[in-house]
Amino acid sequence: MGRSPLSDFGVDNFKAFQSRQVVPLRPITLLFGRNNCGKSALLRSLVLGRQHICGAPENLADIGTYEQFRHDPEQPWVGLSYTFKADHLPLTPLQRAIARERITIRQSFRVVPNDHDPSDVELRVDINWPTHLTEFCFSLKIDDMPLVVDGRYNGERPEWREVASQTWQTVYGREATTPELDLTLKMISVALATKKDEVRVEDIAGCRFSSALNYAGGWHFLGGKDSGDDGRASLWLRHAMGVSSPTNAHRHSFEVMERLFAALDDLAQKASQALSGVLDGQIYLGPLRSVPESVTSASAHAAGGIHLWEEVLHQESARVTLNEWLRRLDGGDFPPHMTMHHEGDLPTLTPEDRSRLRTALAAVAERLLPEPTHEQNRPSDASDSGPSRLSRDEMLDLWVESVIDAHRKRARILPRLQTPGVTSALPPSQVGIGLSQVIPILAAGATGRNRLILVEQPELHLHPAMQAELGDILIESSAGDDGNTWVIETHSEHLLLRLMRRIRETTRGTLAAGVTPLRAEDVSLCFVEREGGVSRVYPIELDENGMLTRPWPGGFFEEGFREVMAW
């Protein structure tokens, strides 16, 4: 199955979640629970994270104001977290030894009131948040070791001894003695001392452990004035440590500290880039998908999925996949079929047509734009670098392409669906709403590869048999090294039962030909429950036979059983 570099994500003091709650991520992650318990909020926290890190201005989801999505008003911060598996990042041997298994980035923020209008501060996902209104703070944890906490370097953790020891081994090829290690840790403690005038980490991408060397003890003395490695070490040791005559032990410990900080700098950069890539490439589909009459320049990240209609129409291979999935969902002899319809004539110009168009435009240019002389083309401070403006030939080429492009834009591309019993293809708004609602989900799976796809209620208006078949499509879309990662908020027992069945058949070797296998470790199942106004996430594992390893809270979809047995 495809693997996202993210292994989990979490929220803290966000919406219904008071304390930190974590959602383990697998190729297929399902969120179940009663209405208004916080399932959608978990999905939208990833949208919120995308807005923070990638700065997308599109209207992805209505999160509300800061005061509305902060759970406890007594707590000033709202926290989001993301954990990566270390083996999914391109780490050096030293970084891999430091990181061990996982790296967690914790993203926190709070509103800093504007002096001019401290009461009117509204944070929404569909706007770029002004930096003077929002104070960002990042924390970096490596295998549960908090190296950066709430934006300040944390040099007090005992785990630094192990990290420093690993760096000694890398730099000098041997284990450090106890005195050497103690000296190195003392330097690290001085360099990372938390002081009011110390540099603050405001962006994980700008996380610079090495910059702390310039601020130790409040002194800013190194910047750009190095006098060689030995001079740099001597200068730092004299000002920060009070060592007037450094020994080799001092210099060695300083070298280890610098190498460690440089490795951590680069590690933070790699984690930041990986997180930005995952969040920026995500597809979010809300509970009500949009149905277009035509496809124009749609927002690339609209929650209604309008852009997915356009993408699938322009990718023939994706359209073939989508139509195959429609056939499987329908299960009938005459399944629906998506086609392209052009309203207006698309230009199909031959080379001769282009030549005639260019000649006509040249006649216009002759009257309006007389050919400038070489001297006129030169800037006032002319050099021998050549003309600074386009020649007439170059201008004519641009005109030809502009005329053709303008004509092409007047011809709209319309999605049409051929359905049983209807001779002409229909616009999506004229077919069953269940079909029009599921197509953006199919399009997301058909056009996206190795993307994070967030969907609220994919079963909306779908027949139970189609909900079950949708499970097989999710399995197929998430399979392979470039498979998508789906995070789905749902109430569909039919979808879950199909996944459980495929796990069981994969284990027993009874899968039908052509059916994509599924293992228990490919599915993350979480139940969200609200108690006393506070919601919690309860992960529930599936065994190799697709059975629950712990009881389902309140019984496994027992509502139907209770209704039937009520006498």
Coordinates of C-alpha atoms in Angstrom, one line a residue:
M1 CA 0.0 0.0 0.0
G2 CA 1.1 3.6 -0.5
R3 CA 2.6 5.3 2.5
S4 CA 2.3 9.0 3.4
P5 CA 5.3 10.4 5.2
L6 CA 2.9 11.4 8.0
S7 CA 2.3 8.6 10.5
D8 CA -0.2 10.6 12.6
F9 CA -1.7 14.1 13.3
G10 CA -3.1 15.6 16.4
V11 CA -5.0 18.5 17.8
D12 CA -4.9 20.3 21.2
N13 CA -7.4 22.8 22.6
F14 CA -9.2 22.8 19.2
K15 CA -12.9 22.8 18.9
A16 CA -14.4 19.9 20.9
F17 CA -10.9 18.6 21.9
Q18 CA -9.6 19.8 25.2
S19 CA -6.4 17.8 25.6
R20 CA -4.1 16.5 22.8
Q21 CA -5.8 13.8 20.7
V22 CA -3.9 11.9 18.0
V23 CA -5.2 10.2 14.9
P24 CA -3.0 7.4 13.5
L25 CA -2.7 7.6 9.7
R26 CA -2.8 4.7 7.4
P27 CA -3.5 4.5 3.6
I28 CA -7.2 4.4 4.6
T29 CA -8.2 6.2 7.8
L30 CA -11.8 6.1 8.9
L31 CA -13.3 8.4 11.6
F32 CA -16.6 7.2 13.1
G33 CA -18.8 8.7 15.8
R34 CA -22.1 10.4 16.6
N35 CA -23.0 13.7 15.0
N36 CA -21.4 16.8 16.4
C37 CA -18.6 14.9 18.2
G38 CA -15.7 16.4 16.3
K39 CA -15.0 14.1 13.4
S40 CA -15.2 16.9 10.8
A41 CA -13.1 19.2 13.1
L42 CA -10.2 16.6 12.9
L43 CA -10.3 16.8 9.1
R44 CA -10.5 20.5 9.1
S45 CA -7.5 20.8 11.4
L46 CA -5.4 19.6 8.5
V47 CA -7.0 22.3 6.4
L48 CA -6.1 24.8 9.1
G49 CA -2.5 23.6 9.2
R50 CA -2.3 24.0 5.4
Q51 CA -3.4 27.6 5.7
H52 CA -0.7 28.3 8.4
I53 CA 2.2 26.6 6.7
C54 CA 1.4 27.1 3.0
G55 CA -0.5 30.4 3.2
A56 CA -3.2 29.3 0.8
P57 CA -5.8 32.1 0.4
E58 CA -8.6 29.9 -1.0
N59 CA -11.8 29.3 0.9
L60 CA -11.1 25.7 1.9
A61 CA -13.4 25.4 4.9
D62 CA -15.2 27.6 7.4
I63 CA -13.3 27.0 10.6
G64 CA -14.8 30.1 12.3
T65 CA -13.1 32.7 14.4
Y66 CA -10.2 32.0 16.7
E67 CA -12.4 32.3 19.7
Q68 CA -14.8 29.8 18.2
F69 CA -12.3 27.1 17.4
R70 CA -10.3 27.5 20.7
H71 CA -11.8 25.0 23.1
D72 CA -10.7 26.5 26.5
P73 CA -10.5 30.3 26.5
E74 CA -8.2 30.1 29.5
Q75 CA -5.6 28.5 27.4
P76 CA -4.0 31.0 24.9
W77 CA -2.7 28.5 22.4
V78 CA -4.3 26.1 19.9
G79 CA -2.0 23.3 18.9
L80 CA -1.7 21.1 15.8
S81 CA 0.9 18.3 15.5
Y82 CA 2.3 16.1 12.8
T83 CA 4.5 13.1 13.2
F84 CA 6.8 11.7 10.4
K85 CA 8.4 8.3 10.3
A86 CA 12.1 8.9 10.1
D87 CA 12.6 6.4 7.4
H88 CA 10.4 8.5 5.1
L89 CA 12.8 11.4 5.2
P90 CA 16.2 11.7 3.4
L91 CA 18.3 11.8 6.6
T92 CA 22.1 11.5 7.1
P93 CA 23.4 8.7 9.3
L94 CA 23.8 11.1 12.1
Q95 CA 20.3 12.5 11.7
R96 CA 18.9 9.0 11.5
A97 CA 20.7 8.1 14.7
I98 CA 19.3 11.2 16.4
A99 CA 15.8 10.8 15.1
R100 CA 15.5 7.1 15.6
E101 CA 11.9 6.3 14.6
R102 CA 9.9 9.5 14.3
I103 CA 9.9 13.2 14.3
T104 CA 7.0 15.4 15.5
I105 CA 6.4 19.0 14.5
R106 CA 4.0 20.8 16.9
Q107 CA 2.4 23.9 15.4
S108 CA 0.9 26.4 17.9
F109 CA -0.6 29.8 17.4
R110 CA -2.5 32.5 19.2
V111 CA -4.0 35.9 18.4
V112 CA -2.0 38.9 19.3
P113 CA -4.5 41.8 19.4
N114 CA -3.9 44.7 17.0
D115 CA -3.2 48.0 18.9
H116 CA -5.7 49.8 16.7
D117 CA -8.5 47.4 17.1
P118 CA -7.8 44.7 19.7
S119 CA -11.3 43.3 19.7
D120 CA -11.8 42.8 16.0
V121 CA -9.5 39.8 15.3
E122 CA -11.0 37.1 13.2
L123 CA -8.9 34.1 11.8
R124 CA -10.5 32.2 9.0
V125 CA -9.0 29.6 6.7
D126 CA -9.9 31.7 3.6
I127 CA -7.7 34.6 4.4
N128 CA -4.0 35.2 4.9
W129 CA -3.4 35.9 8.5
P130 CA -1.5 39.2 9.1
T131 CA 1.7 38.5 11.0
H132 CA 1.1 41.4 13.4
L133 CA -2.2 39.7 14.5
T134 CA -0.9 36.2 14.8
E135 CA 2.0 34.9 16.8
F136 CA 3.4 31.6 15.6
C137 CA 5.2 29.0 17.6
F138 CA 6.7 25.7 16.6
S139 CA 8.0 22.8 18.7
L140 CA 10.1 20.0 17.4
K141 CA 10.2 16.6 19.0
I142 CA 12.4 13.8 17.9
D143 CA 11.3 10.4 19.1
D144 CA 9.5 12.0 22.0
M145 CA 12.5 14.1 22.9
P146 CA 11.4 17.8 22.9
L147 CA 14.4 19.6 21.4
V148 CA 12.4 22.7 20.8
V149 CA 9.5 23.6 23.1
D150 CA 7.1 26.5 22.4
G151 CA 9.5 28.3 20.2
R152 CA 12.5 28.2 22.5
Y153 CA 15.4 25.8 22.5
N154 CA 15.3 23.3 25.3
G155 CA 18.7 22.3 26.5
E156 CA 17.7 20.9 29.8
R157 CA 16.5 17.5 28.6
P158 CA 18.6 14.5 29.7
E159 CA 18.3 13.0 26.2
W160 CA 20.8 15.5 25.0
R161 CA 23.5 13.3 26.5
E162 CA 22.6 10.5 24.1
V163 CA 22.5 12.8 21.1
A164 CA 25.8 14.4 22.0
S165 CA 27.3 10.9 22.4
Q166 CA 26.1 9.9 18.9
T167 CA 27.6 13.1 17.4
W168 CA 31.0 12.4 19.1
Q169 CA 30.9 8.9 17.5
T170 CA 30.2 10.5 14.1
V171 CA 32.8 13.3 14.2
Y172 CA 35.7 11.4 15.8
G173 CA 34.9 7.8 15.3
R174 CA 35.0 6.9 18.9
E175 CA 32.9 7.2 22.1
A176 CA 33.4 10.3 24.2
T177 CA 34.8 9.9 27.6
T178 CA 32.6 11.1 30.5
P179 CA 34.6 14.3 31.0
E180 CA 34.4 15.1 27.3
L181 CA 30.7 14.4 27.2
D182 CA 30.1 16.5 30.3
L183 CA 32.0 19.4 28.8
T184 CA 30.0 19.2 25.5
L185 CA 26.7 19.2 27.4
K186 CA 27.8 22.2 29.4
M187 CA 28.5 24.1 26.2
I188 CA 25.2 23.0 24.8
S189 CA 23.4 24.2 27.9
V190 CA 25.1 27.6 27.7
A191 CA 24.4 27.9 23.9
L192 CA 20.7 26.9 24.3
A193 CA 20.1 28.8 27.6
T194 CA 16.6 30.3 27.5
K195 CA 17.0 34.0 27.9
K196 CA 14.7 36.9 27.2
D197 CA 17.0 38.4 24.6
E198 CA 17.6 35.1 22.9
V199 CA 16.6 34.4 19.3
R200 CA 13.1 33.0 19.0
V201 CA 12.0 30.3 16.6
E202 CA 9.0 31.7 14.7
D203 CA 9.0 29.3 11.8
I204 CA 10.1 25.7 11.8
A205 CA 11.6 26.3 8.3
G206 CA 13.8 29.0 9.9
C207 CA 14.8 26.8 12.8
R208 CA 18.5 27.6 13.3
F209 CA 20.1 25.9 16.3
S210 CA 23.5 27.2 15.1
S211 CA 22.1 30.8 15.5
A212 CA 22.0 30.2 19.2
L213 CA 25.8 30.3 19.2
N214 CA 25.5 34.0 18.4
Y215 CA 23.2 34.7 21.3
A216 CA 24.6 32.7 24.2
G217 CA 24.7 34.8 27.3
G218 CA 23.1 37.7 25.5
W219 CA 26.2 38.3 23.4
H220 CA 25.9 38.8 19.7
F221 CA 29.5 38.6 18.7
L222 CA 30.1 36.0 16.0
G223 CA 28.0 37.2 13.1
G224 CA 30.2 37.1 10.0
K225 CA 33.4 37.9 11.8
D226 CA 34.9 34.4 11.9
S227 CA 38.7 34.1 12.0
G228 CA 38.9 30.5 11.0
D229 CA 37.5 27.5 12.8
D230 CA 39.9 27.7 15.7
G231 CA 39.4 31.5 16.0
R232 CA 35.6 31.0 16.0
A233 CA 35.9 28.4 18.8
S234 CA 38.3 30.5 20.9
L235 CA 36.0 33.6 20.5
W236 CA 32.9 31.7 21.5
L237 CA 34.6 30.0 24.4
R238 CA 36.0 33.2 25.7
H239 CA 32.8 35.2 25.6
A240 CA 30.2 32.5 26.3
M241 CA 32.2 30.2 28.6
G242 CA 34.8 32.5 30.1
V243 CA 37.6 30.3 28.9
S244 CA 40.6 32.4 28.1
S245 CA 43.0 29.6 27.1
P246 CA 41.0 26.8 25.4
T247 CA 42.4 23.3 25.4
N248 CA 42.0 20.6 22.7
A249 CA 39.1 19.2 24.8
H250 CA 37.3 22.5 24.6
R251 CA 37.9 22.7 20.8
H252 CA 36.7 19.1 20.3
S253 CA 33.6 19.7 22.3
F254 CA 32.9 22.9 20.4
E255 CA 33.2 21.1 17.1
V256 CA 30.8 18.4 18.2
M257 CA 28.3 21.0 19.3
E258 CA 28.5 22.8 16.0
R259 CA 28.1 19.6 14.0
L260 CA 25.1 18.6 16.1
F261 CA 23.4 22.0 15.7
A262 CA 24.1 21.9 11.9
A263 CA 22.5 18.4 11.8
L264 CA 19.5 19.6 13.7
D265 CA 19.1 22.6 11.5
D266 CA 19.0 20.4 8.4
L267 CA 16.7 17.9 10.1
A268 CA 14.2 20.7 10.9
Q269 CA 14.4 21.9 7.3
K270 CA 13.7 18.4 5.9
A271 CA 10.8 17.9 8.2
S272 CA 9.4 21.3 7.3
Q273 CA 9.7 20.6 3.6
A274 CA 8.0 17.2 3.9
L275 CA 5.2 18.7 5.9
S276 CA 4.7 21.6 3.4
G277 CA 4.6 19.0 0.6
V278 CA 1.9 16.9 2.3
L279 CA -0.3 19.8 3.3
D280 CA 0.0 21.8 0.1
G281 CA -0.9 18.8 -2.0
Q282 CA -3.9 17.8 0.0
I283 CA -7.4 17.5 -1.5
Y284 CA -10.3 18.4 0.9
L285 CA -13.9 17.6 -0.1
G286 CA -16.6 18.8 2.3
P287 CA -20.0 17.1 2.9
L288 CA -21.7 18.9 0.0
R289 CA -19.8 18.5 -3.3
S290 CA -20.4 21.1 -6.1
V291 CA -22.0 20.2 -9.4
P292 CA -20.8 22.3 -12.4
E293 CA -22.7 23.3 -15.5
S294 CA -19.4 24.0 -17.2
V295 CA -15.8 23.8 -16.3
T296 CA -13.9 27.1 -16.2
S297 CA -11.0 28.4 -14.1
A298 CA -12.0 26.9 -10.8
S299 CA -10.2 27.3 -7.5
A300 CA -7.7 24.5 -7.2
H301 CA -8.6 23.7 -3.6
A302 CA -12.3 24.5 -3.3
A303 CA -14.0 22.2 -0.7
G304 CA -16.8 21.5 -3.2
G305 CA -14.5 19.8 -5.6
I306 CA -15.3 21.9 -8.7
H307 CA -11.6 21.8 -9.7
L308 CA -11.7 17.9 -9.8
W309 CA -14.3 18.0 -12.6
E310 CA -11.8 20.0 -14.7
E311 CA -8.8 17.9 -13.8
V312 CA -10.5 14.6 -14.8
L313 CA -11.8 16.1 -18.1
H314 CA -8.3 17.2 -19.1
Q315 CA -6.6 13.9 -18.1
E316 CA -7.8 11.1 -20.4
S317 CA -6.2 8.3 -18.3
A318 CA -8.0 9.7 -15.2
R319 CA -11.3 9.8 -17.1
V320 CA -10.9 6.2 -18.2
T321 CA -10.3 5.2 -14.5
L322 CA -13.2 7.2 -13.3
N323 CA -15.6 5.6 -15.9
E324 CA -14.4 2.2 -14.8
W325 CA -15.2 3.0 -11.2
L326 CA -18.6 4.4 -12.2
R327 CA -19.3 1.0 -13.9
R328 CA -18.3 -0.9 -10.8
L329 CA -20.4 1.4 -8.5
D330 CA -23.4 1.1 -10.7
G331 CA -23.2 -2.7 -11.1
G332 CA -25.8 -2.7 -14.0
D333 CA -25.6 -3.4 -17.7
F334 CA -25.7 0.2 -18.7
P335 CA -23.6 2.2 -16.2
P336 CA -23.2 6.0 -16.4
H337 CA -20.3 7.3 -18.5
M338 CA -18.6 10.7 -18.3
T339 CA -17.9 12.4 -21.6
M340 CA -16.6 15.9 -22.7
H341 CA -18.8 18.3 -24.5
H342 CA -17.5 21.5 -26.1
E343 CA -19.8 24.5 -26.3
G344 CA -18.5 26.7 -29.1
D345 CA -15.9 25.9 -31.7
L346 CA -12.4 25.0 -30.7
P347 CA -9.8 26.4 -33.1
T348 CA -8.1 23.7 -35.2
L349 CA -5.7 25.8 -37.2
T350 CA -3.5 24.4 -39.9
P351 CA -0.1 25.9 -40.6
E352 CA -1.6 27.7 -43.5
D353 CA -4.3 29.2 -41.3
R354 CA -1.7 30.5 -38.9
S355 CA 0.3 32.0 -41.7
R356 CA -2.8 33.9 -43.0
L357 CA -3.6 35.1 -39.5
R358 CA 0.0 36.3 -39.0
T359 CA -0.1 38.2 -42.3
A360 CA -3.4 39.9 -41.3
L361 CA -1.9 40.9 -38.0
A362 CA 1.3 42.1 -39.7
A363 CA -0.8 44.5 -41.8
V364 CA -2.3 45.9 -38.6
A365 CA 1.1 46.2 -37.0
E366 CA 2.5 48.1 -40.0
R367 CA 0.0 50.9 -39.5
L368 CA 0.1 50.9 -35.7
L369 CA 3.6 49.9 -34.8
P370 CA 6.3 51.1 -37.2
E371 CA 9.5 49.0 -36.9
P372 CA 11.7 50.7 -34.3
T373 CA 15.3 51.3 -35.2
H374 CA 18.1 49.5 -33.4
E375 CA 18.9 52.7 -31.5
Q376 CA 15.3 53.0 -30.3
N377 CA 15.5 49.5 -29.0
R378 CA 18.4 50.3 -26.8
P379 CA 18.0 51.6 -23.2
S380 CA 19.3 55.0 -22.4
D381 CA 22.5 53.4 -20.9
A382 CA 22.9 51.2 -24.0
S383 CA 25.5 48.5 -23.9
D384 CA 26.3 45.8 -26.5
S385 CA 23.8 43.4 -24.8
G386 CA 21.3 43.9 -27.6
P387 CA 17.7 45.2 -27.9
S388 CA 15.7 45.5 -24.7
R389 CA 12.3 45.2 -26.4
L390 CA 10.6 42.6 -28.5
S391 CA 11.2 42.7 -32.2
R392 CA 8.2 43.0 -34.5
D393 CA 8.4 39.3 -35.4
E394 CA 8.4 38.3 -31.8
M395 CA 5.5 40.6 -31.1
L396 CA 3.5 39.1 -34.0
D397 CA 4.1 35.6 -32.7
L398 CA 2.6 36.6 -29.4
W399 CA -0.4 38.2 -31.1
V400 CA -1.1 35.0 -33.0
E401 CA -1.1 32.9 -29.9
S402 CA -3.2 35.5 -28.0
V403 CA -5.9 35.5 -30.7
I404 CA -6.0 31.7 -30.7
D405 CA -6.1 31.5 -26.9
A406 CA -8.9 34.1 -26.6
H407 CA -10.9 32.0 -29.1
R408 CA -10.2 28.8 -27.2
K409 CA -11.4 30.4 -23.9
R410 CA -14.8 31.2 -25.4
A411 CA -15.3 27.5 -26.0
R412 CA -16.4 26.1 -22.7
I413 CA -15.6 22.5 -21.8
L414 CA -18.7 20.8 -20.3
P415 CA -18.9 17.6 -18.4
R416 CA -21.7 15.3 -19.6
L417 CA -23.0 12.0 -18.2
Q418 CA -24.5 9.3 -20.4
T419 CA -27.1 7.4 -18.3
P420 CA -29.3 4.4 -19.1
G421 CA -32.6 5.1 -21.0
V422 CA -31.5 8.6 -22.1
T423 CA -30.3 9.2 -25.6
S424 CA -28.4 12.4 -25.0
A425 CA -25.7 13.1 -22.5
L426 CA -26.9 15.1 -19.5
P427 CA -25.2 17.8 -17.4
P428 CA -24.3 16.6 -13.8
S429 CA -27.1 18.6 -12.3
Q430 CA -29.7 16.6 -14.3
V431 CA -28.6 13.1 -13.0
G432 CA -29.1 11.5 -9.7
I433 CA -27.6 13.5 -6.8
G434 CA -25.8 10.5 -5.4
L435 CA -23.9 10.1 -8.7
S436 CA -23.0 13.8 -8.9
Q437 CA -21.9 13.7 -5.3
V438 CA -19.6 10.7 -5.6
I439 CA -17.9 11.8 -8.9
P440 CA -15.6 14.4 -7.2
I441 CA -14.4 11.7 -4.8
L442 CA -13.7 9.3 -7.7
A443 CA -12.0 12.2 -9.6
A444 CA -9.8 12.9 -6.6
G445 CA -8.6 9.3 -6.5
A446 CA -8.2 9.1 -10.3
T447 CA -6.2 12.3 -10.8
G448 CA -4.2 12.3 -7.5
R449 CA -1.2 10.1 -6.7
N450 CA 0.6 10.1 -3.4
R451 CA -1.7 12.8 -2.1
L452 CA -3.6 13.3 1.2
I453 CA -7.3 13.2 0.4
L454 CA -9.8 14.4 3.1
V455 CA -13.5 13.5 2.6
E456 CA -16.5 14.2 4.7
Q457 CA -19.4 11.7 4.3
P458 CA -18.5 10.0 1.0
E459 CA -21.6 7.9 1.3
L460 CA -23.9 10.8 1.0
H461 CA -27.0 9.8 -1.1
L462 CA -25.4 6.5 -2.1
H463 CA -27.2 3.1 -2.1
P464 CA -25.7 0.7 0.4
A465 CA -24.3 -1.5 -2.4
M466 CA -22.5 1.5 -3.8
Q467 CA -21.1 2.4 -0.4
A468 CA -19.6 -1.1 -0.2
E469 CA -18.2 -0.9 -3.7
L470 CA -16.7 2.5 -2.8
G471 CA -14.6 0.6 -0.3
D472 CA -12.9 -1.3 -3.1
I473 CA -12.2 1.9 -5.0
L474 CA -10.5 3.4 -1.9
I475 CA -8.4 0.3 -1.6
E476 CA -7.3 0.4 -5.2
S477 CA -6.6 4.2 -5.1
S478 CA -4.4 3.8 -2.0
A479 CA -2.4 0.8 -3.3
G480 CA 1.2 0.9 -4.5
D481 CA 4.2 3.1 -3.8
D482 CA 2.4 6.2 -5.1
G483 CA -1.0 5.4 -3.6
N484 CA -3.1 8.1 -2.0
T485 CA -3.8 8.5 1.7
W486 CA -7.5 8.8 2.5
V487 CA -8.8 10.3 5.7
I488 CA -12.6 9.9 5.8
E489 CA -15.3 11.0 8.2
T490 CA -18.2 8.6 7.7
H491 CA -21.2 6.9 9.2
S492 CA -21.2 4.0 6.7
E493 CA -21.1 0.5 8.1
H494 CA -21.3 -0.8 4.6
L495 CA -18.0 0.9 3.7
L496 CA -16.3 -0.5 6.8
L497 CA -17.7 -4.0 6.4
R498 CA -16.2 -4.1 2.8
L499 CA -12.8 -3.2 4.1
M500 CA -13.1 -5.8 6.9
R501 CA -14.1 -8.4 4.4
R502 CA -11.1 -7.6 2.1
I503 CA -8.7 -7.9 5.0
R504 CA -10.1 -11.3 5.9
E505 CA -10.0 -12.5 2.2
T506 CA -6.4 -11.3 1.9
T507 CA -5.3 -13.2 5.0
R508 CA -7.1 -16.4 3.8
G509 CA -6.0 -16.1 0.2
T510 CA -9.6 -16.1 -1.1
L511 CA -9.6 -12.8 -2.9
A512 CA -11.4 -12.9 -6.3
A513 CA -9.2 -12.3 -9.4
G514 CA -8.5 -8.6 -10.0
V515 CA -9.4 -7.5 -6.4
T516 CA -6.7 -5.4 -4.7
P517 CA -5.5 -7.0 -1.4
L518 CA -5.8 -5.2 1.9
R519 CA -4.0 -5.9 5.2
A520 CA -5.1 -4.9 8.7
E521 CA -2.1 -2.5 9.0
D522 CA -3.4 -0.6 6.0
V523 CA -6.5 0.6 7.8
S524 CA -6.7 3.0 10.8
L525 CA -10.1 3.0 12.5
C526 CA -10.9 5.7 15.0
F527 CA -14.0 6.3 17.1
V528 CA -14.7 9.9 18.3
E529 CA -16.8 10.1 21.4
R530 CA -18.0 13.2 23.2
E531 CA -18.4 13.1 27.0
G532 CA -19.3 16.1 29.1
G533 CA -18.6 18.5 26.3
V534 CA -15.1 17.1 25.7
S535 CA -14.3 14.8 22.8
R536 CA -11.7 12.0 22.6
V537 CA -10.3 9.9 19.9
Y538 CA -10.2 6.1 20.5
P539 CA -8.2 4.1 17.9
I540 CA -9.5 0.6 17.3
E541 CA -7.3 -1.9 15.7
L542 CA -8.4 -4.6 13.3
D543 CA -6.9 -8.1 13.4
E544 CA -5.7 -10.2 10.4
N545 CA -9.3 -11.4 10.0
G546 CA -10.7 -7.9 9.8
M547 CA -12.3 -8.2 13.2
L548 CA -12.3 -5.5 15.9
T549 CA -9.6 -6.1 18.6
R550 CA -11.6 -4.1 21.2
P551 CA -15.3 -3.6 21.7
W552 CA -17.0 -0.9 19.7
P553 CA -18.2 1.9 22.0
G554 CA -21.9 1.4 22.4
G555 CA -21.9 -1.7 20.3
F556 CA -20.9 -2.2 16.6
F557 CA -23.7 -0.5 14.6
E558 CA -26.3 -2.2 16.8
E559 CA -29.0 0.4 16.1
G560 CA -30.7 -1.8 13.4
F561 CA -30.5 -4.9 15.6
R562 CA -32.1 -3.0 18.5
E563 CA -34.9 -1.7 16.3
V564 CA -35.7 -5.2 14.9
M565 CA -35.6 -6.8 18.3
A566 CA -37.8 -4.2 20.0
W567 CA -41.2 -5.8 20.7

